[in-house]
mmCIF file of N, CA and C in Angstrom:
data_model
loop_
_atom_site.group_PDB
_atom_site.id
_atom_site.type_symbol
_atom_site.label_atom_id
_atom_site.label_comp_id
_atom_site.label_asym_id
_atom_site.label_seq_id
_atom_site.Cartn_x
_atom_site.Cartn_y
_atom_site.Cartn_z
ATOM 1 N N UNK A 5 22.762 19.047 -2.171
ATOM 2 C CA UNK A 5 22.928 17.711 -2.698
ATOM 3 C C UNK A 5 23.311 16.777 -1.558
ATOM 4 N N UNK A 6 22.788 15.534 -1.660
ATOM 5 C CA UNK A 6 22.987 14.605 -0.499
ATOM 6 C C UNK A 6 24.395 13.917 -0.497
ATOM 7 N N UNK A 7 24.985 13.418 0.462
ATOM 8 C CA UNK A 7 26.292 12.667 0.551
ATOM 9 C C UNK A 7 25.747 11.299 0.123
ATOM 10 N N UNK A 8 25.269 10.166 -0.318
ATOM 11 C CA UNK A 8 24.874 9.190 -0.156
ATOM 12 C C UNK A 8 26.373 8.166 0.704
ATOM 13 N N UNK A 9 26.140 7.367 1.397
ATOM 14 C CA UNK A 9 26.895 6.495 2.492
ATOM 15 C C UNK A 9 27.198 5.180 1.167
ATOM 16 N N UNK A 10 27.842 4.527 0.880
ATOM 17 C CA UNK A 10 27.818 3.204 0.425
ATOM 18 C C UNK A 10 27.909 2.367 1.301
ATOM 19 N N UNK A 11 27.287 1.110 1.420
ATOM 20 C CA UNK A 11 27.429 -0.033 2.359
ATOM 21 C C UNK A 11 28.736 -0.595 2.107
ATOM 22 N N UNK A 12 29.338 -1.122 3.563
ATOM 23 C CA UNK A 12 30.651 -1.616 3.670
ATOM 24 C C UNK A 12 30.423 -2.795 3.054
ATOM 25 N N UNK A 13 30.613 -3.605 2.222
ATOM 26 C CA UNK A 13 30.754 -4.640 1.640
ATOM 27 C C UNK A 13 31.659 -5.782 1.344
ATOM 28 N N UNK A 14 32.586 -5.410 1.222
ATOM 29 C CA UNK A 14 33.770 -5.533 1.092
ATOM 30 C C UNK A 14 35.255 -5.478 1.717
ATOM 31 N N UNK A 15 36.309 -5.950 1.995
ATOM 32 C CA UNK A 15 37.235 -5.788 3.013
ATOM 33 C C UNK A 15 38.016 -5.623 1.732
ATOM 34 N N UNK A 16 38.823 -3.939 1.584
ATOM 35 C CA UNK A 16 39.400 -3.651 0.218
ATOM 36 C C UNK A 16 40.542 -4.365 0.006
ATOM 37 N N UNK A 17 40.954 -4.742 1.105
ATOM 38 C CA UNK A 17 42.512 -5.494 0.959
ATOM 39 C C UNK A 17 42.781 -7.221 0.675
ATOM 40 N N UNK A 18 41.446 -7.638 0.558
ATOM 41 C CA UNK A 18 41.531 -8.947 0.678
ATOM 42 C C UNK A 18 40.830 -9.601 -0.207
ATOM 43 N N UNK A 19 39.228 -8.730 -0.304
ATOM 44 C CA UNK A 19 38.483 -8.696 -1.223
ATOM 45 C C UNK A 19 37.284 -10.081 -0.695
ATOM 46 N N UNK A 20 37.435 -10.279 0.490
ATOM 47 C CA UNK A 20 36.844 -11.253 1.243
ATOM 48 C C UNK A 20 35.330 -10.914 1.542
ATOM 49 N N UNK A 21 33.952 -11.322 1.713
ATOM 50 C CA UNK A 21 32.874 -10.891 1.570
ATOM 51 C C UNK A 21 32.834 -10.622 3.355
ATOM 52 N N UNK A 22 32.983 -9.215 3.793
ATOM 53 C CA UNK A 22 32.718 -8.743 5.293
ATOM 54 C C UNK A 22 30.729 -8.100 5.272
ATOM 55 N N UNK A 23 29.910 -8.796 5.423
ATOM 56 C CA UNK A 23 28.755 -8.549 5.915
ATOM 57 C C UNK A 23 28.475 -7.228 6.541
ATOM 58 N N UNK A 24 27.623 -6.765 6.134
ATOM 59 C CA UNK A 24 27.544 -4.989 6.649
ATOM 60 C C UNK A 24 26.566 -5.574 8.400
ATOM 61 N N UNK A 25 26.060 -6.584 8.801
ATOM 62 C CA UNK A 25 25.356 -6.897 9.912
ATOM 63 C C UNK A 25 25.457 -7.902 10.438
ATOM 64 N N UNK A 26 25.429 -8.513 10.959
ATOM 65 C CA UNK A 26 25.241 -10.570 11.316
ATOM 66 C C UNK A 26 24.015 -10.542 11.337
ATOM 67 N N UNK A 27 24.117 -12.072 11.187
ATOM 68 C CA UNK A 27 22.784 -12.432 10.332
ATOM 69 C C UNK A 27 21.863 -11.869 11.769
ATOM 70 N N UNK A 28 20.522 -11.675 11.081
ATOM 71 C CA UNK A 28 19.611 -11.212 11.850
ATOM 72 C C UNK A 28 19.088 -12.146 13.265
ATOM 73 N N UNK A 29 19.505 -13.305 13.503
ATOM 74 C CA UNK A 29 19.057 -14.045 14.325
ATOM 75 C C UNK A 29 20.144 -14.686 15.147
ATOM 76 N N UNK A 30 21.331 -13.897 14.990
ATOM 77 C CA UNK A 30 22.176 -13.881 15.741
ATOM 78 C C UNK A 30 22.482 -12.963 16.737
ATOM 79 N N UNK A 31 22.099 -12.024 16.599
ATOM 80 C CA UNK A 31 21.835 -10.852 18.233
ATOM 81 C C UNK A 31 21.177 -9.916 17.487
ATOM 82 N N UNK A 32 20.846 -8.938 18.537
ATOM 83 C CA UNK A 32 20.121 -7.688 18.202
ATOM 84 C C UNK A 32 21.584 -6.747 17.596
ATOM 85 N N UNK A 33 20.953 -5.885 16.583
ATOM 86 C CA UNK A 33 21.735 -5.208 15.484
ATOM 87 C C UNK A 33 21.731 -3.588 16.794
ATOM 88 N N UNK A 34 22.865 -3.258 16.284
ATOM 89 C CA UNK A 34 23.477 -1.892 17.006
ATOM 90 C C UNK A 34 22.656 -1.279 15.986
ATOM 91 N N UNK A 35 22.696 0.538 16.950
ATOM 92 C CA UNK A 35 22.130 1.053 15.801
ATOM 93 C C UNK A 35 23.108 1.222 14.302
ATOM 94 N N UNK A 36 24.090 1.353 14.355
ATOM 95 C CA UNK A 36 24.855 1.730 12.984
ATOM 96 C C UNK A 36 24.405 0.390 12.292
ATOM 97 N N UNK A 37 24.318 -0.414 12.487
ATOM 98 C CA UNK A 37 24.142 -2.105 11.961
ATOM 99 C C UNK A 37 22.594 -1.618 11.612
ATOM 100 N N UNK A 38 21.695 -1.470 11.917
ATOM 101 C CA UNK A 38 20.523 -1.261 11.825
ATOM 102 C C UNK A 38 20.270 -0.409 10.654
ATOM 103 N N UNK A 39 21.107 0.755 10.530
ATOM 104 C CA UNK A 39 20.753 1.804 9.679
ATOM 105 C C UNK A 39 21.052 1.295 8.504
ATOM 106 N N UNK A 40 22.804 0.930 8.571
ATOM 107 C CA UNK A 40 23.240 0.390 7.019
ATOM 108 C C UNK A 40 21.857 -0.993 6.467
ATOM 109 N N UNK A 41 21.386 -1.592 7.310
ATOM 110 C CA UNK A 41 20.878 -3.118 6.779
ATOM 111 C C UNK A 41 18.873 -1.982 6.087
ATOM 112 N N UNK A 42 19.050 -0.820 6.679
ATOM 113 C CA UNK A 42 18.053 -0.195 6.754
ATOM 114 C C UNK A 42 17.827 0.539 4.740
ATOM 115 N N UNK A 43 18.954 1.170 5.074
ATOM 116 C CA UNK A 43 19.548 1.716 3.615
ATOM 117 C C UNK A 43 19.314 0.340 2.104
ATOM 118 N N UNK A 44 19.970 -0.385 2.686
ATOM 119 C CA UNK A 44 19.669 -1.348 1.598
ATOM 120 C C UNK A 44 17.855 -1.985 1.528
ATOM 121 N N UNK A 45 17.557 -2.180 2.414
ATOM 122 C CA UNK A 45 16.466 -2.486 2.089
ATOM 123 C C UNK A 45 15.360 -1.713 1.874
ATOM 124 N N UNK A 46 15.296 -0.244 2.508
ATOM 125 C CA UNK A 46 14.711 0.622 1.758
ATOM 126 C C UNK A 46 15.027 0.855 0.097
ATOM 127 N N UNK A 47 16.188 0.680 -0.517
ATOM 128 C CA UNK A 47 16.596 0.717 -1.597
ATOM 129 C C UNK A 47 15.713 0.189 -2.410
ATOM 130 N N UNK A 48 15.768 -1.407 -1.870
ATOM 131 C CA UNK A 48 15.008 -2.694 -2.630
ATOM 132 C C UNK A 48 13.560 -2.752 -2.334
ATOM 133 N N UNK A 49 12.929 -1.625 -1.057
ATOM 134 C CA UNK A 49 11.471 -1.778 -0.940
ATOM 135 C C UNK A 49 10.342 -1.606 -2.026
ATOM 136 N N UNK A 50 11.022 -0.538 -3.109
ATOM 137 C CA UNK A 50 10.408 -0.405 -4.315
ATOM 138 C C UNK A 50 10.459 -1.489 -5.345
ATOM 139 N N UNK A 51 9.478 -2.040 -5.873
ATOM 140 C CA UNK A 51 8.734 -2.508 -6.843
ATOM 141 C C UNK A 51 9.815 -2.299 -8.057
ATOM 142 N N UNK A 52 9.617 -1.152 -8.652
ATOM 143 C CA UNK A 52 10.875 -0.689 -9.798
ATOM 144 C C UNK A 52 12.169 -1.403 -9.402
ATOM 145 N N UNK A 53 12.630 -0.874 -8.178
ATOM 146 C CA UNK A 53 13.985 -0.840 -7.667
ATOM 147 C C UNK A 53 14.396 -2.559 -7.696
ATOM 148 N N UNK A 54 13.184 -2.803 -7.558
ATOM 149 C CA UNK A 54 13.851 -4.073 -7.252
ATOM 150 C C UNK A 54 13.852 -5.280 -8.310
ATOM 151 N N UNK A 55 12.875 -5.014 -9.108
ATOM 152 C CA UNK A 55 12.796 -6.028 -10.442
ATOM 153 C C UNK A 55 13.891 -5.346 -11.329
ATOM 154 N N UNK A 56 14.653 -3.968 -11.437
ATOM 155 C CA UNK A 56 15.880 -3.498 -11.709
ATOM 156 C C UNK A 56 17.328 -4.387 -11.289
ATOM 157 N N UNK A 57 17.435 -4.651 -10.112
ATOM 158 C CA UNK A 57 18.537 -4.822 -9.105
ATOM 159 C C UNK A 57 17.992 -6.604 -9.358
ATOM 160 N N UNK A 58 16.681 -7.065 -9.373
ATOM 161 C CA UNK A 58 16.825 -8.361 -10.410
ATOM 162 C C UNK A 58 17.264 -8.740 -11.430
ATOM 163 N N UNK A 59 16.901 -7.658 -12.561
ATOM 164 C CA UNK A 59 17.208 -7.600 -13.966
ATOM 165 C C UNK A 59 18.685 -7.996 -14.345
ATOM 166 N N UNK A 60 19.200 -6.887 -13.307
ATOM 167 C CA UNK A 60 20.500 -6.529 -13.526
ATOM 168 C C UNK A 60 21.576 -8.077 -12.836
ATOM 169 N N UNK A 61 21.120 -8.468 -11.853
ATOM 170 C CA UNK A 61 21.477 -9.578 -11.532
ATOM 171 C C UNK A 61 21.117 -10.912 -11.716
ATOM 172 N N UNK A 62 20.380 -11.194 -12.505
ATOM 173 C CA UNK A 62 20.388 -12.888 -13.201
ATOM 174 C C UNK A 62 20.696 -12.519 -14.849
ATOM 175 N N UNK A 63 21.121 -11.004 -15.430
ATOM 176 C CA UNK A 63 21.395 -10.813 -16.913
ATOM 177 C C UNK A 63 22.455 -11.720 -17.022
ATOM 178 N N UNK A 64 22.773 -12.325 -18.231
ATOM 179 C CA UNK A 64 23.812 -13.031 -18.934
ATOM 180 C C UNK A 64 25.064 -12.159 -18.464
ATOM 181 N N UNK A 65 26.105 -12.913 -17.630
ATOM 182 C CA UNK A 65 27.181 -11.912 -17.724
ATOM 183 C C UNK A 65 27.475 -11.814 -16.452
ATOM 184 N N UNK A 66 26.676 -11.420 -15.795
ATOM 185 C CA UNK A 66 26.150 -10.639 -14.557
ATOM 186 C C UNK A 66 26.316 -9.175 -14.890
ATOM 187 N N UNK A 67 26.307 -8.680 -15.936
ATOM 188 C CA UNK A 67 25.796 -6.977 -16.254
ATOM 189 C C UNK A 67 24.998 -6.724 -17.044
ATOM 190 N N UNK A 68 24.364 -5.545 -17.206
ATOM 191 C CA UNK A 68 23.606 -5.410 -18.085
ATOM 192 C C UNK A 68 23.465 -4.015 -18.778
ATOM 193 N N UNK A 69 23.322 -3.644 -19.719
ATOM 194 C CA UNK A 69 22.829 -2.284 -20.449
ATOM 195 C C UNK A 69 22.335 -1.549 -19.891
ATOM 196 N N UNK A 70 22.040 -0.755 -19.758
ATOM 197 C CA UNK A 70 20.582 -0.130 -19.105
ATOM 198 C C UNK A 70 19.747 -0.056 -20.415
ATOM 199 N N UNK A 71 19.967 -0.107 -21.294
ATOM 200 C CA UNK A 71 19.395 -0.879 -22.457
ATOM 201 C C UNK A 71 18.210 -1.835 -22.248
ATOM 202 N N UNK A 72 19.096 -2.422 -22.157
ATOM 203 C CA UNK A 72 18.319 -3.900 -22.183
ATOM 204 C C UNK A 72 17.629 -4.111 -20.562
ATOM 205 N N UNK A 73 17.609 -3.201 -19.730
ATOM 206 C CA UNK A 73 16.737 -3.530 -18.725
ATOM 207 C C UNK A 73 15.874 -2.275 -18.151
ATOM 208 N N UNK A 74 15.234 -1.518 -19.323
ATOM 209 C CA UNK A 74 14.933 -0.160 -18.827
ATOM 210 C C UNK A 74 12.983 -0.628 -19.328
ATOM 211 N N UNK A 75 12.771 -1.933 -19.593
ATOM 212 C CA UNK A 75 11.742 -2.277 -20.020
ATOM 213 C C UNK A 75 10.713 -2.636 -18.854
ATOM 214 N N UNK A 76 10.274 -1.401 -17.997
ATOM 215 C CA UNK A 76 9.911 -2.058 -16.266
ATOM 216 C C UNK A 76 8.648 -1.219 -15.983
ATOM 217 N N UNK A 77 7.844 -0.437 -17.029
ATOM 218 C CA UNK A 77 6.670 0.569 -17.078
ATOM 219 C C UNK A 77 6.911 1.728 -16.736
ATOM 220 N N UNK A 78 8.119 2.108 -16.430
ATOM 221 C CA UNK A 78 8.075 3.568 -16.188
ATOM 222 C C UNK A 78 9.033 4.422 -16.980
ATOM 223 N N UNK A 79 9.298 5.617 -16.949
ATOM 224 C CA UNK A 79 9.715 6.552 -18.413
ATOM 225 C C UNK A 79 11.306 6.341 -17.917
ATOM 226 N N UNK A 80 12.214 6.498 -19.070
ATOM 227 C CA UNK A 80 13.578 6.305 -19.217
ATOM 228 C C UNK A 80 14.215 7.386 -17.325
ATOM 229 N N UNK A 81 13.779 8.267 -17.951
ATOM 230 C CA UNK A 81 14.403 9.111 -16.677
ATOM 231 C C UNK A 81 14.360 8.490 -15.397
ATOM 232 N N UNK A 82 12.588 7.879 -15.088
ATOM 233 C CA UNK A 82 12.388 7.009 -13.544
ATOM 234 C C UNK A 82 13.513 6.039 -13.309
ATOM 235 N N UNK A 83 13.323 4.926 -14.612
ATOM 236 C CA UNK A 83 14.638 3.923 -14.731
ATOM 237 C C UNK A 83 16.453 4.517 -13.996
ATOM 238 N N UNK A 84 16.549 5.439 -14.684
ATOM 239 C CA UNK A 84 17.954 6.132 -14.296
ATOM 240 C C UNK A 84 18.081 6.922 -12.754
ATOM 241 N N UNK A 85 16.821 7.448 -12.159
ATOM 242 C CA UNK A 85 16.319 7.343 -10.909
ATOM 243 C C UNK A 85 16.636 6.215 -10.176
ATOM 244 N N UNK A 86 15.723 5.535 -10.024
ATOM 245 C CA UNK A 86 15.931 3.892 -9.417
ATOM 246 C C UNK A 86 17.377 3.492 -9.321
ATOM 247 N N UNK A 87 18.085 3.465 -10.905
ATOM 248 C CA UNK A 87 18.866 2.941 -10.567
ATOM 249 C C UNK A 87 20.120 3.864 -9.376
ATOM 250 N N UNK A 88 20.404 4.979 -9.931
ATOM 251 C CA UNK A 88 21.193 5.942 -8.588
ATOM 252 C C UNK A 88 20.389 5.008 -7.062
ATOM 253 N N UNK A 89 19.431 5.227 -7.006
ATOM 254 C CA UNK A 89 19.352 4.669 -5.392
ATOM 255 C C UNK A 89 19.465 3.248 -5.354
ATOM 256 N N UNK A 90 19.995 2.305 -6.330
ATOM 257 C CA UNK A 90 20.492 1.146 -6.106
ATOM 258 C C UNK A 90 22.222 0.997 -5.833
ATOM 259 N N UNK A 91 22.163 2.493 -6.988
ATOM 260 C CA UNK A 91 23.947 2.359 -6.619
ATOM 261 C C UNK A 91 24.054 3.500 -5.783
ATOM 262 N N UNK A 92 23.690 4.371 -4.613
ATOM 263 C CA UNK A 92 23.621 5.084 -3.760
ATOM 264 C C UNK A 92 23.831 3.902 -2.306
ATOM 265 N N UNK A 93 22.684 3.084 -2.140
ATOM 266 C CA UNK A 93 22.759 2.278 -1.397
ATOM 267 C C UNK A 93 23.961 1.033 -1.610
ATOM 268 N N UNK A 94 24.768 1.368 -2.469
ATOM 269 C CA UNK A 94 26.103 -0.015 -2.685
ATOM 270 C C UNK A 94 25.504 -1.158 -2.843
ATOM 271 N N UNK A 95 24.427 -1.066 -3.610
ATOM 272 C CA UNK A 95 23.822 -2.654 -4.218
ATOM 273 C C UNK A 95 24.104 -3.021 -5.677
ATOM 274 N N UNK A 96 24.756 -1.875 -6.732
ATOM 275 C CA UNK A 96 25.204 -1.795 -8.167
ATOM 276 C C UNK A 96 25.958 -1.281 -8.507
ATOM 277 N N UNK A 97 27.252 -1.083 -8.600
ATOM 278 C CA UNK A 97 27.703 -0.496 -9.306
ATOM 279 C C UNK A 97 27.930 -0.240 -10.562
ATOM 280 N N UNK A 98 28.274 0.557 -11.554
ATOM 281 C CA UNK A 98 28.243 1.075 -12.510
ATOM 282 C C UNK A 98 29.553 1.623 -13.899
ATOM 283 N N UNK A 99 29.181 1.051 -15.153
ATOM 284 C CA UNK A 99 30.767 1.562 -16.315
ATOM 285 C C UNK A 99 30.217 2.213 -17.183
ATOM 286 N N UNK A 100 30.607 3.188 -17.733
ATOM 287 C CA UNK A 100 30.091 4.053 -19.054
ATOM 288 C C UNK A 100 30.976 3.183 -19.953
ATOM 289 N N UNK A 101 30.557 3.286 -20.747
ATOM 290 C CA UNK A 101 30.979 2.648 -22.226
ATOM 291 C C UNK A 101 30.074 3.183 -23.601
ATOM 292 N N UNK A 102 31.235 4.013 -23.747
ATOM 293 C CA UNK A 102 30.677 4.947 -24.654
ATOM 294 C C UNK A 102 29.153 5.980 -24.463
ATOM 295 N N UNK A 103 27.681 5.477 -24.832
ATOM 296 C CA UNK A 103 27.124 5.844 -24.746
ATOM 297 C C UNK A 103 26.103 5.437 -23.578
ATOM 298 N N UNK A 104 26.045 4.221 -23.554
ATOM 299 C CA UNK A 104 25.354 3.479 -22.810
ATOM 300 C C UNK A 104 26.378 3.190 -21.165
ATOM 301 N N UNK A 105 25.244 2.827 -20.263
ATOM 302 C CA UNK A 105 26.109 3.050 -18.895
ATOM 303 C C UNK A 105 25.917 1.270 -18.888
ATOM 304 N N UNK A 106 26.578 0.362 -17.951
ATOM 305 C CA UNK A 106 26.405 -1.146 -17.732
ATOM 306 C C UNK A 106 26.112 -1.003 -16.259
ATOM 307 N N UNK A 107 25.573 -1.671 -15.954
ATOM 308 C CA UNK A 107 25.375 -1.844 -14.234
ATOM 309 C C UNK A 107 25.937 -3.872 -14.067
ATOM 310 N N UNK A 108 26.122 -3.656 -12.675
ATOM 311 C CA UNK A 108 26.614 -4.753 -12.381
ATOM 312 C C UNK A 108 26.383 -4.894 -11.120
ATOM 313 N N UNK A 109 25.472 -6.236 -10.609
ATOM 314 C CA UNK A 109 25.418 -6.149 -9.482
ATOM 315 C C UNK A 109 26.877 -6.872 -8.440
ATOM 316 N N UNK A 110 27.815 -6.982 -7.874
ATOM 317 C CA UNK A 110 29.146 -7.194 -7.249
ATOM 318 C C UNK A 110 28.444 -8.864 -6.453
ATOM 319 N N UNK A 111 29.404 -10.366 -7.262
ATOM 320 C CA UNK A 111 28.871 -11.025 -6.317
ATOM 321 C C UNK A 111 28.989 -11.170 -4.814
ATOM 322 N N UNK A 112 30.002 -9.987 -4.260
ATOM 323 C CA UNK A 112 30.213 -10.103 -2.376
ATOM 324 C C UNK A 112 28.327 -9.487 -2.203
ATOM 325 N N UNK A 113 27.915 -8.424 -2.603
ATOM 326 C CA UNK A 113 27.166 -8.151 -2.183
ATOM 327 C C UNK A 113 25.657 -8.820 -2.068
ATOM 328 N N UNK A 114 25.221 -9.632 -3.173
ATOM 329 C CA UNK A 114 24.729 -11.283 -3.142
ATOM 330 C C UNK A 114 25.088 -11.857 -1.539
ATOM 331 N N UNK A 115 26.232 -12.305 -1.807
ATOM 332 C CA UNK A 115 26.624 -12.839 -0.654
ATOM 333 C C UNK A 115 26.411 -12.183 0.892
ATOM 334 N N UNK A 116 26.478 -11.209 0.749
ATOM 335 C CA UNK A 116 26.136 -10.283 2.274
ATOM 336 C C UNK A 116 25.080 -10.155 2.606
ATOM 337 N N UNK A 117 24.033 -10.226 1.372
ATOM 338 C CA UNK A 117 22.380 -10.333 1.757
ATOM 339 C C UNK A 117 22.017 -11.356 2.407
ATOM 340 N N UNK A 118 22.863 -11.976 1.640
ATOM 341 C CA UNK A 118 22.541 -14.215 1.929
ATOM 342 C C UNK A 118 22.821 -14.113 3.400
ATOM 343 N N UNK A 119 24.039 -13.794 3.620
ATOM 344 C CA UNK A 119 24.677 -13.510 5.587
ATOM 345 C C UNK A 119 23.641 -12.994 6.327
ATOM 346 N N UNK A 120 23.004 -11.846 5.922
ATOM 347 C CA UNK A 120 22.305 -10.783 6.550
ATOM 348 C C UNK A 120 21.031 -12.105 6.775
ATOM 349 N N UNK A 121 20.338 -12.759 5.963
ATOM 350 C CA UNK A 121 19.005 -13.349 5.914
ATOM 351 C C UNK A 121 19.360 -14.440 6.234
ATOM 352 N N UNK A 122 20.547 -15.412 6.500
ATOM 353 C CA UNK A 122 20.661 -16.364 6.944
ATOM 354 C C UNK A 122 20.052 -16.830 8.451
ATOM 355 N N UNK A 123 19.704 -18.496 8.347
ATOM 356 C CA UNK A 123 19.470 -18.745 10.085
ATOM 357 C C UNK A 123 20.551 -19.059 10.319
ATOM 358 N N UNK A 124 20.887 -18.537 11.538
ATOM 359 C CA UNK A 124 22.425 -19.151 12.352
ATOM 360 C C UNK A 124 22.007 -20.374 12.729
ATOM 361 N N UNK A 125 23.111 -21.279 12.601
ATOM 362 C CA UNK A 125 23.474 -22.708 13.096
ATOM 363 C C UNK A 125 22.235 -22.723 14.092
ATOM 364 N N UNK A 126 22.272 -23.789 14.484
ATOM 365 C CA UNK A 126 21.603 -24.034 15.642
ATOM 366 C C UNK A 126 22.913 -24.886 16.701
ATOM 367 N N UNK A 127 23.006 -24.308 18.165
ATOM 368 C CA UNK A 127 23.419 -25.008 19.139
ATOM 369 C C UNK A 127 23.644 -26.574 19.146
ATOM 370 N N UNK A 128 24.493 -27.154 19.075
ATOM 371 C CA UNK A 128 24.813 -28.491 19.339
ATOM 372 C C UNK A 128 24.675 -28.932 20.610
#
């Protein structure tokens, strides 16, 4: 069984949005910077994965059923697939409630994509 890594996201003590990379057009990425920004976007390279990790993030709330977002052409099991490698890669996390699981996408991690894809300032 694999260890999956979660992306650093988060600074636990403060709860402040710490960027797993600088933005891409601000220097060349180390390799550890490279891999983590690598992980997430392999995550989201899939089609499924990613109209999921949509679903789940513009739902009313900002969570959603897996209920109510398992409607994406492929069989219940693929859905529950996908989603592990959304929350493998630290892009969803996840609550059981009762029967049904909720996913939630975390707004720091929104925000860290936004960092990651941002243009840096320009020079004055």
């Amino acid at each position: 069984m694999s260890n999956p890594k979660v992306l650093p996201l988060i600074a636990p003590e403060s709860g402040a949005v710490v960027p797993c990379c600088p933005p891409l057009t601000e220097r060349p990425f180390t390799a550890e910077e490279a891999e983590t920004a690598a992980r997430m976007f392999r995550a989201l390279g899939d089609p499924v994965r990613l109209r999921l990790f949509s679903a789940v993030a513009s739902h009313e709330g900002g969570e959603a059923c897996v209920c109510d977002i398992s409607d994406v052409g492929v069989s219940q099991p693929t859905v529950s697939h996908h989603l592990k490698k959304l929350k493998d890669a630290g892009l969803l996390t996840s609550e059981r409630r009762g029967t049904w699981v909720y996913y939630r996408v975390e707004p720091s991690v929104l925000a860290s994509m936004g960092k990651l894809l941002a243009v840096a300032p320009a020079a004055a």
